[in-house]
CSV table of N, CA and C in Angstrom, one decimal:
chain,number,residue,atom,x,y,z
A,1,UNK,N,1.0,-1.3,0.1
A,1,UNK,CA,-0.1,0.1,0.4
A,1,UNK,C,1.1,1.3,-0.2
A,2,UNK,N,1.7,1.2,0.9
A,2,UNK,CA,2.8,2.5,1.0
A,2,UNK,C,3.7,2.8,-0.6
A,3,UNK,N,3.9,1.4,-1.3
A,3,UNK,CA,4.2,1.6,-3.0
A,3,UNK,C,3.5,2.0,-3.5
A,4,UNK,N,1.9,1.4,-3.5
A,4,UNK,CA,1.0,2.6,-4.0
A,4,UNK,C,0.9,3.6,-3.5
A,5,UNK,N,0.8,5.0,-2.3
A,5,UNK,CA,0.6,5.9,-2.6
A,5,UNK,C,1.8,6.3,-2.9
A,6,UNK,N,3.2,5.9,-3.0
A,6,UNK,CA,4.3,6.2,-3.1
A,6,UNK,C,4.1,7.0,-4.7
A,7,UNK,N,3.7,5.8,-5.3
A,7,UNK,CA,3.1,5.8,-7.7
A,7,UNK,C,2.8,6.7,-7.4
A,8,UNK,N,1.3,6.6,-6.5
A,8,UNK,CA,0.6,7.7,-7.0
A,8,UNK,C,1.0,9.1,-6.9
A,9,UNK,N,1.7,9.4,-5.9
A,9,UNK,CA,2.1,10.8,-5.3
A,9,UNK,C,3.4,11.4,-6.4
A,10,UNK,N,3.8,10.8,-7.1
A,10,UNK,CA,4.5,10.7,-7.9
A,10,UNK,C,4.1,10.9,-9.4
A,11,UNK,N,3.3,10.0,-9.4
A,11,UNK,CA,2.2,10.7,-11.3
A,11,UNK,C,1.9,11.6,-10.7
A,12,UNK,N,0.9,12.1,-9.7
A,12,UNK,CA,0.3,13.3,-9.4
A,12,UNK,C,1.3,14.5,-9.6
A,13,UNK,N,2.1,14.8,-8.9
A,13,UNK,CA,3.0,15.5,-9.4
A,13,UNK,C,3.9,15.6,-10.4
A,14,UNK,N,3.7,14.7,-11.1
A,14,UNK,CA,4.6,15.4,-12.3
A,14,UNK,C,3.2,15.1,-13.8
A,15,UNK,N,2.2,14.7,-13.1
A,15,UNK,CA,0.7,15.3,-14.0
A,15,UNK,C,0.2,13.9,-14.7
A,16,UNK,N,1.4,12.6,-14.4
A,16,UNK,CA,0.6,11.5,-15.5
A,16,UNK,C,0.1,10.8,-14.4
A,17,UNK,N,-1.2,10.1,-15.3
A,17,UNK,CA,-2.7,9.8,-15.2
A,17,UNK,C,-1.9,8.1,-15.3
A,18,UNK,N,-1.7,7.6,-14.2
A,18,UNK,CA,-1.2,6.2,-14.8
A,18,UNK,C,-2.5,5.4,-15.0
A,19,UNK,N,-2.3,4.2,-15.9
A,19,UNK,CA,-3.2,3.0,-15.8
A,19,UNK,C,-3.5,2.1,-14.5
A,20,UNK,N,-5.2,1.8,-14.7
A,20,UNK,CA,-5.0,1.2,-13.0
A,20,UNK,C,-4.3,0.4,-12.9
A,21,UNK,N,-4.1,-0.4,-13.8
A,21,UNK,CA,-2.7,-1.9,-13.7
A,21,UNK,C,-2.0,-1.3,-13.0
A,22,UNK,N,-1.0,-0.4,-12.9
A,22,UNK,CA,0.0,-0.3,-12.7
A,22,UNK,C,0.4,0.1,-11.6
A,23,UNK,N,-1.1,0.1,-10.6
A,23,UNK,CA,-1.0,0.4,-9.2
A,23,UNK,C,-1.5,-1.1,-8.7
A,24,UNK,N,-2.4,-1.8,-9.1
A,24,UNK,CA,-3.1,-2.0,-8.9
A,24,UNK,C,-1.9,-3.7,-7.4
A,25,UNK,N,-3.0,-3.8,-6.6
A,25,UNK,CA,-2.0,-5.0,-5.9
A,25,UNK,C,-3.2,-5.9,-5.5
A,26,UNK,N,-2.7,-7.2,-5.3
A,26,UNK,CA,-3.9,-8.6,-4.8
A,26,UNK,C,-4.1,-8.1,-3.4
A,27,UNK,N,-3.6,-7.7,-2.2
A,27,UNK,CA,-4.0,-7.4,-1.5
A,27,UNK,C,-5.2,-6.8,-1.8
A,28,UNK,N,-5.1,-5.7,-2.4
A,28,UNK,CA,-7.1,-5.0,-3.1
A,28,UNK,C,-8.0,-5.6,-3.4
A,29,UNK,N,-7.0,-7.1,-3.3
A,29,UNK,CA,-8.6,-7.7,-4.9
A,29,UNK,C,-9.1,-8.5,-3.0
A,30,UNK,N,-7.8,-9.1,-2.2
A,30,UNK,CA,-8.1,-9.6,-0.9
A,30,UNK,C,-9.2,-9.6,-0.7
A,31,UNK,N,-8.6,-7.9,-0.3
A,31,UNK,CA,-9.4,-7.2,1.1
A,31,UNK,C,-11.1,-6.7,0.4
A,32,UNK,N,-11.1,-6.9,-0.9
A,32,UNK,CA,-12.9,-6.9,-1.2
A,32,UNK,C,-13.1,-8.0,-1.3
A,33,UNK,N,-12.8,-9.0,-1.2
A,33,UNK,CA,-13.4,-10.3,-1.5
A,33,UNK,C,-14.5,-10.5,-3.0
A,34,UNK,N,-13.5,-9.7,-3.7
A,34,UNK,CA,-14.1,-9.8,-4.7
A,34,UNK,C,-12.9,-8.6,-6.0
A,35,UNK,N,-12.9,-9.2,-7.0
A,35,UNK,CA,-12.1,-8.6,-8.4
A,35,UNK,C,-12.6,-8.0,-8.7
A,36,UNK,N,-12.1,-6.5,-8.4
A,36,UNK,CA,-12.6,-4.7,-8.6
A,36,UNK,C,-12.1,-5.0,-10.7
A,37,UNK,N,-13.2,-4.4,-10.4
A,37,UNK,CA,-13.7,-4.9,-12.7
A,37,UNK,C,-12.8,-2.9,-12.5
A,38,UNK,N,-11.9,-2.9,-14.4
A,38,UNK,CA,-11.2,-2.1,-15.1
A,38,UNK,C,-11.6,-1.2,-14.4
A,39,UNK,N,-13.0,-1.1,-14.0
A,39,UNK,CA,-14.1,0.7,-13.9
A,39,UNK,C,-13.1,1.2,-12.9
A,40,UNK,N,-13.7,0.2,-11.6
A,40,UNK,CA,-13.5,0.2,-10.4
A,40,UNK,C,-12.7,1.0,-10.5
A,41,UNK,N,-11.2,0.0,-10.7
A,41,UNK,CA,-9.9,0.4,-10.9
A,41,UNK,C,-9.9,1.7,-11.0
A,42,UNK,N,-9.8,1.7,-12.5
A,42,UNK,CA,-10.1,3.4,-12.8
A,42,UNK,C,-10.5,4.7,-12.2
A,43,UNK,N,-11.5,4.4,-11.6
A,43,UNK,CA,-12.5,5.3,-10.9
A,43,UNK,C,-11.1,6.0,-8.8
A,44,UNK,N,-10.9,4.6,-8.9
A,44,UNK,CA,-10.2,4.8,-7.1
A,44,UNK,C,-9.3,5.2,-7.9
A,45,UNK,N,-8.4,4.8,-9.0
A,45,UNK,CA,-7.2,5.6,-9.6
A,45,UNK,C,-7.7,7.6,-9.5
A,46,UNK,N,-8.6,7.2,-10.1
A,46,UNK,CA,-8.9,9.2,-10.6
A,46,UNK,C,-8.9,10.0,-9.3
A,47,UNK,N,-9.8,9.1,-8.4
A,47,UNK,CA,-10.3,10.2,-7.3
A,47,UNK,C,-8.7,9.9,-6.3
A,48,UNK,N,-7.6,8.8,-6.4
A,48,UNK,CA,-6.8,8.7,-5.4
A,48,UNK,C,-5.8,10.1,-5.6
A,49,UNK,N,-5.4,10.2,-7.2
A,49,UNK,CA,-4.8,11.2,-8.0
A,49,UNK,C,-5.1,12.5,-7.9
A,50,UNK,N,-6.8,12.8,-7.8
A,50,UNK,CA,-7.3,14.6,-7.5
A,50,UNK,C,-6.6,14.3,-5.5
A,51,UNK,N,-6.9,13.7,-5.1
A,51,UNK,CA,-7.4,14.0,-3.9
A,51,UNK,C,-6.1,14.1,-3.6
A,52,UNK,N,-4.7,13.5,-4.0
A,52,UNK,CA,-3.3,13.9,-4.2
A,52,UNK,C,-2.9,15.5,-4.6
A,53,UNK,N,-3.7,15.4,-5.7
A,53,UNK,CA,-3.1,16.8,-6.9
A,53,UNK,C,-3.9,18.0,-5.5
A,54,UNK,N,-5.2,17.3,-5.3
A,54,UNK,CA,-5.8,18.9,-4.3
A,54,UNK,C,-4.7,19.1,-3.4
A,55,UNK,N,-4.0,17.6,-2.4
A,55,UNK,CA,-3.3,18.3,-0.9
A,55,UNK,C,-1.7,19.5,-1.6
A,56,UNK,N,-1.1,18.6,-3.0
A,56,UNK,CA,-0.2,19.2,-3.6
A,56,UNK,C,-0.5,20.9,-3.8
A,57,UNK,N,-1.7,21.3,-4.6
A,57,UNK,CA,-2.4,22.1,-4.8
A,57,UNK,C,-2.6,23.3,-3.4
A,58,UNK,N,-3.1,23.0,-2.7
A,58,UNK,CA,-3.1,23.0,-1.1
A,58,UNK,C,-1.2,23.6,-0.2
A,59,UNK,N,-0.7,22.7,-0.6
A,59,UNK,CA,0.7,23.4,-0.5
A,59,UNK,C,1.0,24.3,-0.6
A,60,UNK,N,1.5,24.3,-2.1
A,60,UNK,CA,2.1,25.1,-2.3
A,60,UNK,C,0.7,26.7,-2.8
A,61,UNK,N,0.3,26.1,-2.2
A,61,UNK,CA,-0.9,27.8,-2.1
A,61,UNK,C,-0.4,28.0,-0.3
A,62,UNK,N,0.0,27.6,-0.1
A,62,UNK,CA,0.1,27.6,1.8
A,62,UNK,C,1.8,28.3,1.4
A,63,UNK,N,3.0,27.7,0.3
A,63,UNK,CA,3.5,28.5,0.3
A,63,UNK,C,3.9,30.0,-0.4
A,64,UNK,N,2.6,30.2,-1.3
A,64,UNK,CA,2.7,31.5,-2.0
A,64,UNK,C,1.5,32.2,-1.2
A,65,UNK,N,1.0,31.8,-0.2
A,65,UNK,CA,0.8,32.4,0.7
A,65,UNK,C,1.6,33.4,1.9
A,66,UNK,N,3.0,32.3,1.9
A,66,UNK,CA,3.7,33.2,3.2
A,66,UNK,C,4.9,33.4,2.5
A,67,UNK,N,4.9,33.6,0.8
A,67,UNK,CA,5.9,34.5,0.2
A,67,UNK,C,4.8,35.8,-0.2
A,68,UNK,N,3.8,35.2,-0.2
A,68,UNK,CA,3.3,36.8,-0.6
A,68,UNK,C,3.2,38.2,0.1
A,69,UNK,N,2.6,37.1,1.3
A,69,UNK,CA,2.9,38.0,2.5
A,69,UNK,C,4.4,38.4,3.0
A,70,UNK,N,5.9,37.6,2.7
A,70,UNK,CA,6.8,39.4,2.9
A,70,UNK,C,7.0,39.9,1.5
A,71,UNK,N,6.5,39.5,0.2
A,71,UNK,CA,6.6,40.6,-1.0
A,71,UNK,C,5.5,41.6,-0.3
A,72,UNK,N,4.2,41.3,-0.1
A,72,UNK,CA,3.2,42.0,1.3
A,72,UNK,C,3.9,43.8,1.6
A,73,UNK,N,4.9,43.2,2.8
A,73,UNK,CA,5.6,43.5,3.6
A,73,UNK,C,6.8,44.6,2.6
A,74,UNK,N,8.0,43.8,1.9
A,74,UNK,CA,8.1,44.2,1.1
A,74,UNK,C,7.5,45.6,0.1
A,75,UNK,N,6.6,45.5,0.0
A,75,UNK,CA,6.2,47.0,-0.8
A,75,UNK,C,5.3,47.9,-0.2
A,76,UNK,N,5.3,47.6,0.9
A,76,UNK,CA,4.6,48.6,2.4
A,76,UNK,C,6.3,49.4,2.4
A,77,UNK,N,7.0,48.5,2.7
A,77,UNK,CA,8.8,49.3,3.2
A,77,UNK,C,9.2,50.2,2.5
A,78,UNK,N,8.8,49.6,0.8
A,78,UNK,CA,9.8,50.5,-1.2
A,78,UNK,C,8.3,51.5,-0.6
A,79,UNK,N,7.6,51.3,0.1
A,79,UNK,CA,6.3,52.5,-0.5
A,79,UNK,C,7.1,53.6,1.2
A,80,UNK,N,7.2,53.9,1.7
A,80,UNK,CA,8.1,53.9,3.1
A,80,UNK,C,9.2,54.8,2.4
A,81,UNK,N,10.0,53.9,2.1
A,81,UNK,CA,11.0,54.1,1.7
A,81,UNK,C,11.3,55.6,0.7
A,82,UNK,N,10.7,55.5,-0.6
A,82,UNK,CA,10.2,56.5,-1.6
A,82,UNK,C,9.6,58.0,-1.4
A,83,UNK,N,8.9,57.9,0.5
A,83,UNK,CA,9.4,58.8,1.0
A,83,UNK,C,10.0,59.4,1.6
A,84,UNK,N,11.3,58.5,2.3
A,84,UNK,CA,11.4,59.2,3.2
A,84,UNK,C,13.0,59.4,2.8
A,85,UNK,N,13.0,58.6,1.5
A,85,UNK,CA,14.5,59.4,0.5
A,85,UNK,C,14.2,60.5,-0.2
A,86,UNK,N,12.7,61.1,-0.2
A,86,UNK,CA,12.0,62.7,-1.0
A,86,UNK,C,11.5,62.2,-2.6
A,87,UNK,N,11.5,60.9,-2.7
A,87,UNK,CA,11.3,60.9,-4.5
A,87,UNK,C,9.9,60.6,-4.3
A,88,UNK,N,9.3,60.7,-3.9
A,88,UNK,CA,7.6,60.5,-4.2
A,88,UNK,C,7.3,61.2,-3.1
A,89,UNK,N,6.1,62.0,-3.0
A,89,UNK,CA,5.4,63.1,-2.4
A,89,UNK,C,4.2,62.4,-1.7
A,90,UNK,N,3.8,62.5,-0.4
A,90,UNK,CA,2.0,61.7,0.2
A,90,UNK,C,2.3,60.3,-0.3
A,91,UNK,N,1.3,60.4,-1.7
A,91,UNK,CA,0.5,59.0,-1.5
A,91,UNK,C,1.0,59.1,-3.6
A,92,UNK,N,2.1,59.8,-4.1
A,92,UNK,CA,1.2,59.8,-5.7
A,92,UNK,C,1.8,58.5,-6.3
A,93,UNK,N,3.6,57.9,-6.0
A,93,UNK,CA,3.7,57.1,-6.2
A,93,UNK,C,3.5,55.7,-6.0
A,94,UNK,N,3.4,54.4,-6.4
A,94,UNK,CA,3.1,53.4,-6.1
A,94,UNK,C,4.3,52.2,-7.1
A,95,UNK,N,4.0,51.0,-6.0
A,95,UNK,CA,5.0,49.8,-6.0
A,95,UNK,C,3.9,49.0,-6.4
A,96,UNK,N,4.2,48.0,-6.8
A,96,UNK,CA,3.8,46.6,-7.4
A,96,UNK,C,4.8,45.4,-7.6
A,97,UNK,N,4.8,44.2,-7.4
A,97,UNK,CA,5.7,43.2,-7.3
A,97,UNK,C,4.6,42.1,-7.7
A,98,UNK,N,5.7,41.0,-8.8
A,98,UNK,CA,4.4,40.5,-9.7
A,98,UNK,C,5.0,39.0,-8.5
A,99,UNK,N,3.1,38.6,-8.4
A,99,UNK,CA,3.3,37.1,-7.9
A,99,UNK,C,2.7,36.3,-8.5
A,100,UNK,N,2.4,34.5,-8.1
A,100,UNK,CA,1.8,33.9,-9.9
A,100,UNK,C,0.3,34.3,-9.4
A,101,UNK,N,-0.1,34.7,-10.9
A,101,UNK,CA,-1.4,34.8,-11.6
A,101,UNK,C,-2.1,36.3,-11.3
A,102,UNK,N,-0.5,37.1,-11.1
A,102,UNK,CA,-1.1,38.7,-10.9
A,102,UNK,C,0.3,39.5,-10.7
A,103,UNK,N,-0.4,40.8,-9.6
A,103,UNK,CA,0.5,40.8,-9.0
A,103,UNK,C,0.1,42.1,-7.3
A,104,UNK,N,0.9,42.3,-6.7
A,104,UNK,CA,0.2,42.8,-5.4
A,104,UNK,C,0.8,43.8,-6.1
A,105,UNK,N,0.0,45.1,-5.7
A,105,UNK,CA,0.1,46.8,-5.8
A,105,UNK,C,-0.2,47.6,-4.4
A,106,UNK,N,0.3,48.7,-4.4
A,106,UNK,CA,-0.2,49.3,-2.7
A,106,UNK,C,-1.5,50.0,-3.8
A,107,UNK,N,-2.2,49.8,-2.3
A,107,UNK,CA,-3.5,50.8,-2.1
A,107,UNK,C,-4.1,52.6,-3.0
A,108,UNK,N,-5.2,52.6,-3.3
A,108,UNK,CA,-5.0,54.1,-4.2
A,108,UNK,C,-4.8,54.6,-2.8
A,109,UNK,N,-4.3,56.1,-2.7
A,109,UNK,CA,-5.1,56.7,-1.5
A,109,UNK,C,-4.6,56.8,0.3
A,110,UNK,N,-4.3,55.8,0.3
A,110,UNK,CA,-3.7,55.4,1.7
A,110,UNK,C,-2.0,55.9,1.8
A,111,UNK,N,-2.3,56.4,2.8
A,111,UNK,CA,-1.1,57.1,3.7
A,111,UNK,C,0.0,56.4,3.8
A,112,UNK,N,1.0,56.1,3.4
A,112,UNK,CA,2.8,55.0,3.5
A,112,UNK,C,1.8,55.0,4.8
A,113,UNK,N,3.3,55.4,5.6
A,113,UNK,CA,2.4,56.4,7.0
A,113,UNK,C,1.7,54.5,8.1
A,114,UNK,N,0.8,54.7,7.4
A,114,UNK,CA,0.0,54.0,7.9
A,114,UNK,C,-0.9,52.7,6.9
A,115,UNK,N,-0.3,51.9,6.3
A,115,UNK,CA,0.3,50.9,5.6
A,115,UNK,C,0.1,50.1,6.5
A,116,UNK,N,-0.6,48.7,5.9
A,116,UNK,CA,0.0,47.2,6.2
A,116,UNK,C,0.4,46.1,5.3
A,117,UNK,N,0.9,45.8,5.6
A,117,UNK,CA,0.9,44.2,4.7
A,117,UNK,C,-1.0,43.7,4.1
A,118,UNK,N,-1.9,43.8,5.0
A,118,UNK,CA,-3.0,43.4,4.6
A,118,UNK,C,-3.8,44.4,3.0
A,119,UNK,N,-3.3,45.8,3.7
A,119,UNK,CA,-3.9,46.8,2.9
A,119,UNK,C,-3.6,46.5,1.4
A,120,UNK,N,-2.7,46.0,0.9
A,120,UNK,CA,-1.7,45.8,-0.8
A,120,UNK,C,-2.7,45.0,-1.0
A,121,UNK,N,-3.1,45.4,-2.5
A,121,UNK,CA,-4.2,44.9,-2.8
A,121,UNK,C,-3.4,43.6,-3.7
A,122,UNK,N,-4.5,41.9,-4.5
A,122,UNK,CA,-4.3,41.6,-5.5
A,122,UNK,C,-4.6,41.7,-6.4
A,123,UNK,N,-4.1,42.1,-7.9
A,123,UNK,CA,-4.9,42.3,-9.0
A,123,UNK,C,-4.0,41.1,-9.9
A,124,UNK,N,-4.9,40.5,-10.7
A,124,UNK,CA,-4.7,38.8,-11.5
A,124,UNK,C,-4.3,40.4,-13.1
A,125,UNK,N,-4.3,39.1,-14.0
A,125,UNK,CA,-3.9,39.5,-15.1
A,125,UNK,C,-4.6,40.2,-16.2
A,126,UNK,N,-6.0,39.8,-15.1
A,126,UNK,CA,-7.1,40.2,-16.3
A,126,UNK,C,-8.3,41.1,-15.9
A,127,UNK,N,-7.1,42.3,-14.7
A,127,UNK,CA,-7.3,42.9,-14.1
A,127,UNK,C,-8.4,43.0,-12.7
A,128,UNK,N,-9.3,42.0,-13.0
A,128,UNK,CA,-9.8,42.1,-11.6
A,128,UNK,C,-9.1,42.1,-10.2
A,129,UNK,N,-9.5,42.7,-8.9
A,129,UNK,CA,-8.4,42.4,-7.5
A,129,UNK,C,-9.9,42.1,-7.0
A,130,UNK,N,-8.5,42.0,-5.9
A,130,UNK,CA,-9.4,41.6,-4.2
A,130,UNK,C,-8.4,42.4,-2.9
A,131,UNK,N,-9.0,42.9,-2.1
A,131,UNK,CA,-8.9,43.4,-1.0
A,131,UNK,C,-9.3,44.6,-0.5
A,132,UNK,N,-9.5,45.3,1.0
A,132,UNK,CA,-10.0,46.1,1.5
A,132,UNK,C,-9.8,47.2,0.8
A,133,UNK,N,-9.2,47.3,0.1
A,133,UNK,CA,-9.0,48.9,-1.2
A,133,UNK,C,-9.1,49.1,-2.4
A,134,UNK,N,-9.0,50.5,-3.1
A,134,UNK,CA,-9.2,50.2,-4.3
A,134,UNK,C,-7.5,49.7,-4.6
A,135,UNK,N,-7.0,49.3,-6.0
A,135,UNK,CA,-5.7,49.1,-6.3
A,135,UNK,C,-5.2,50.9,-7.0
A,136,UNK,N,-3.8,50.6,-6.4
A,136,UNK,CA,-3.5,52.3,-7.0
A,136,UNK,C,-4.0,52.5,-8.4
A,137,UNK,N,-4.3,54.0,-8.8
A,137,UNK,CA,-5.2,54.5,-9.8
A,137,UNK,C,-4.1,54.6,-10.7
A,138,UNK,N,-3.1,53.8,-11.2
A,138,UNK,CA,-2.1,53.2,-11.7
A,138,UNK,C,-2.1,51.9,-12.5
A,139,UNK,N,-3.1,51.2,-11.7
A,139,UNK,CA,-2.6,50.0,-11.9
A,139,UNK,C,-2.4,49.2,-13.0
A,140,UNK,N,-3.4,49.8,-13.9
A,140,UNK,CA,-2.9,49.8,-15.3
A,140,UNK,C,-2.0,49.6,-16.4
A,141,UNK,N,-1.0,50.7,-15.4
A,141,UNK,CA,-0.2,50.7,-16.2
A,141,UNK,C,1.1,49.6,-15.6
A,142,UNK,N,0.6,49.5,-14.3
A,142,UNK,CA,1.6,48.0,-14.2
A,142,UNK,C,0.8,46.6,-14.5
A,143,UNK,N,-0.5,46.7,-15.2
A,143,UNK,CA,-0.8,45.5,-15.5
A,143,UNK,C,-0.1,45.5,-16.9
A,144,UNK,N,-0.1,46.7,-17.6
A,144,UNK,CA,0.2,46.6,-18.8
A,144,UNK,C,2.1,45.8,-19.4
A,145,UNK,N,2.9,46.4,-18.7
A,145,UNK,CA,4.1,46.3,-18.2
A,145,UNK,C,4.3,45.0,-18.1
A,146,UNK,N,3.5,44.5,-16.5
A,146,UNK,CA,3.4,43.4,-17.0
A,146,UNK,C,3.7,42.0,-17.4
A,147,UNK,N,2.4,42.4,-18.4
A,147,UNK,CA,1.9,41.7,-19.6
A,147,UNK,C,3.2,41.4,-20.9
A,148,UNK,N,3.0,42.7,-21.4
A,148,UNK,CA,4.0,43.1,-22.4
A,148,UNK,C,5.7,42.7,-21.6
A,149,UNK,N,5.9,42.3,-20.8
A,149,UNK,CA,6.9,42.2,-20.5
A,149,UNK,C,7.6,41.1,-19.0
A,150,UNK,N,7.3,39.9,-19.3
A,150,UNK,CA,7.4,38.8,-18.6
A,150,UNK,C,8.4,38.3,-18.1
A,151,UNK,N,9.4,39.3,-17.7
A,151,UNK,CA,11.0,39.0,-17.4
A,151,UNK,C,11.1,39.9,-15.9
A,152,UNK,N,9.6,41.2,-16.6
A,152,UNK,CA,9.4,42.4,-14.7
A,152,UNK,C,8.7,41.5,-13.9
A,153,UNK,N,9.8,41.8,-12.4
A,153,UNK,CA,9.6,41.0,-10.9
A,153,UNK,C,9.0,42.8,-10.0
A,154,UNK,N,9.1,43.7,-10.5
A,154,UNK,CA,8.5,44.2,-9.6
A,154,UNK,C,8.4,45.2,-10.5
A,155,UNK,N,7.5,46.7,-10.3
A,155,UNK,CA,7.7,48.3,-10.7
A,155,UNK,C,7.8,49.2,-9.2
A,156,UNK,N,8.9,50.4,-9.5
A,156,UNK,CA,8.5,50.8,-8.4
A,156,UNK,C,8.7,52.7,-9.4
A,157,UNK,N,7.7,53.1,-9.4
A,157,UNK,CA,7.1,54.8,-10.0
A,157,UNK,C,6.9,55.5,-8.7
A,158,UNK,N,7.8,56.2,-9.4
A,158,UNK,CA,8.2,57.6,-8.4
A,158,UNK,C,7.1,58.6,-9.0
A,159,UNK,N,7.2,60.0,-8.3
A,159,UNK,CA,7.0,61.4,-8.7
A,159,UNK,C,8.1,62.4,-7.9
A,160,UNK,N,9.5,62.5,-8.0
A,160,UNK,CA,10.0,62.3,-7.6
A,160,UNK,C,10.2,64.4,-8.0
A,161,UNK,N,9.8,65.4,-6.8
A,161,UNK,CA,9.8,66.4,-7.3
A,161,UNK,C,10.2,67.7,-8.6
A,162,UNK,N,11.8,67.1,-8.7
A,162,UNK,CA,12.2,67.1,-10.3
A,162,UNK,C,11.9,67.3,-11.6
A,163,UNK,N,11.9,65.7,-11.7
A,163,UNK,CA,11.4,64.9,-12.1
A,163,UNK,C,9.5,65.7,-12.7
A,164,UNK,N,8.8,66.0,-11.7
A,164,UNK,CA,7.5,66.5,-11.5
A,164,UNK,C,7.5,67.8,-12.7
A,165,UNK,N,8.4,68.1,-12.0
A,165,UNK,CA,8.3,70.1,-12.6
A,165,UNK,C,8.3,69.4,-14.0
A,166,UNK,N,9.6,68.7,-14.4
A,166,UNK,CA,10.2,68.5,-16.0
A,166,UNK,C,9.6,68.2,-16.8
A,167,UNK,N,8.5,67.1,-15.9
A,167,UNK,CA,7.6,66.5,-17.2
A,167,UNK,C,6.3,67.3,-16.7
A,168,UNK,N,5.8,68.5,-16.7
A,168,UNK,CA,4.4,69.2,-16.5
A,168,UNK,C,5.3,70.6,-17.4
């Protein structure tokens, strides 16, 4: 049975669906007192592989949440640093970081000294967002960059006074 589970785990992680005969054992037949049909075996295998895939997906999701939490903290830290070094005034700039399925971005209109990691907004690659706040008003700019440049991992959009004056 242990070998069977190991085989199923490897198959699920690799995205391979094995034929029922590859994981069937005589102990299964003896335990059920009747020989399972190929359909039963296939159904059981699909169910076990599906269950293992769900476990794998849940573990990966937990890893992404932990990584996302660290990135949220970094977005907040970057926003505060922009103001501290004078390349931004108030909430006029924004910071984002790519994550699986989209990006995290600073919220719209929230003072950086009040911002927490929970305030950072997730935006998916279709432009939908989730969070307590609306994303920065510049979220479309970030989305366009991430779509056009898959290698881009983060964006810092600042409004330093001397460049803002030149821009005007």
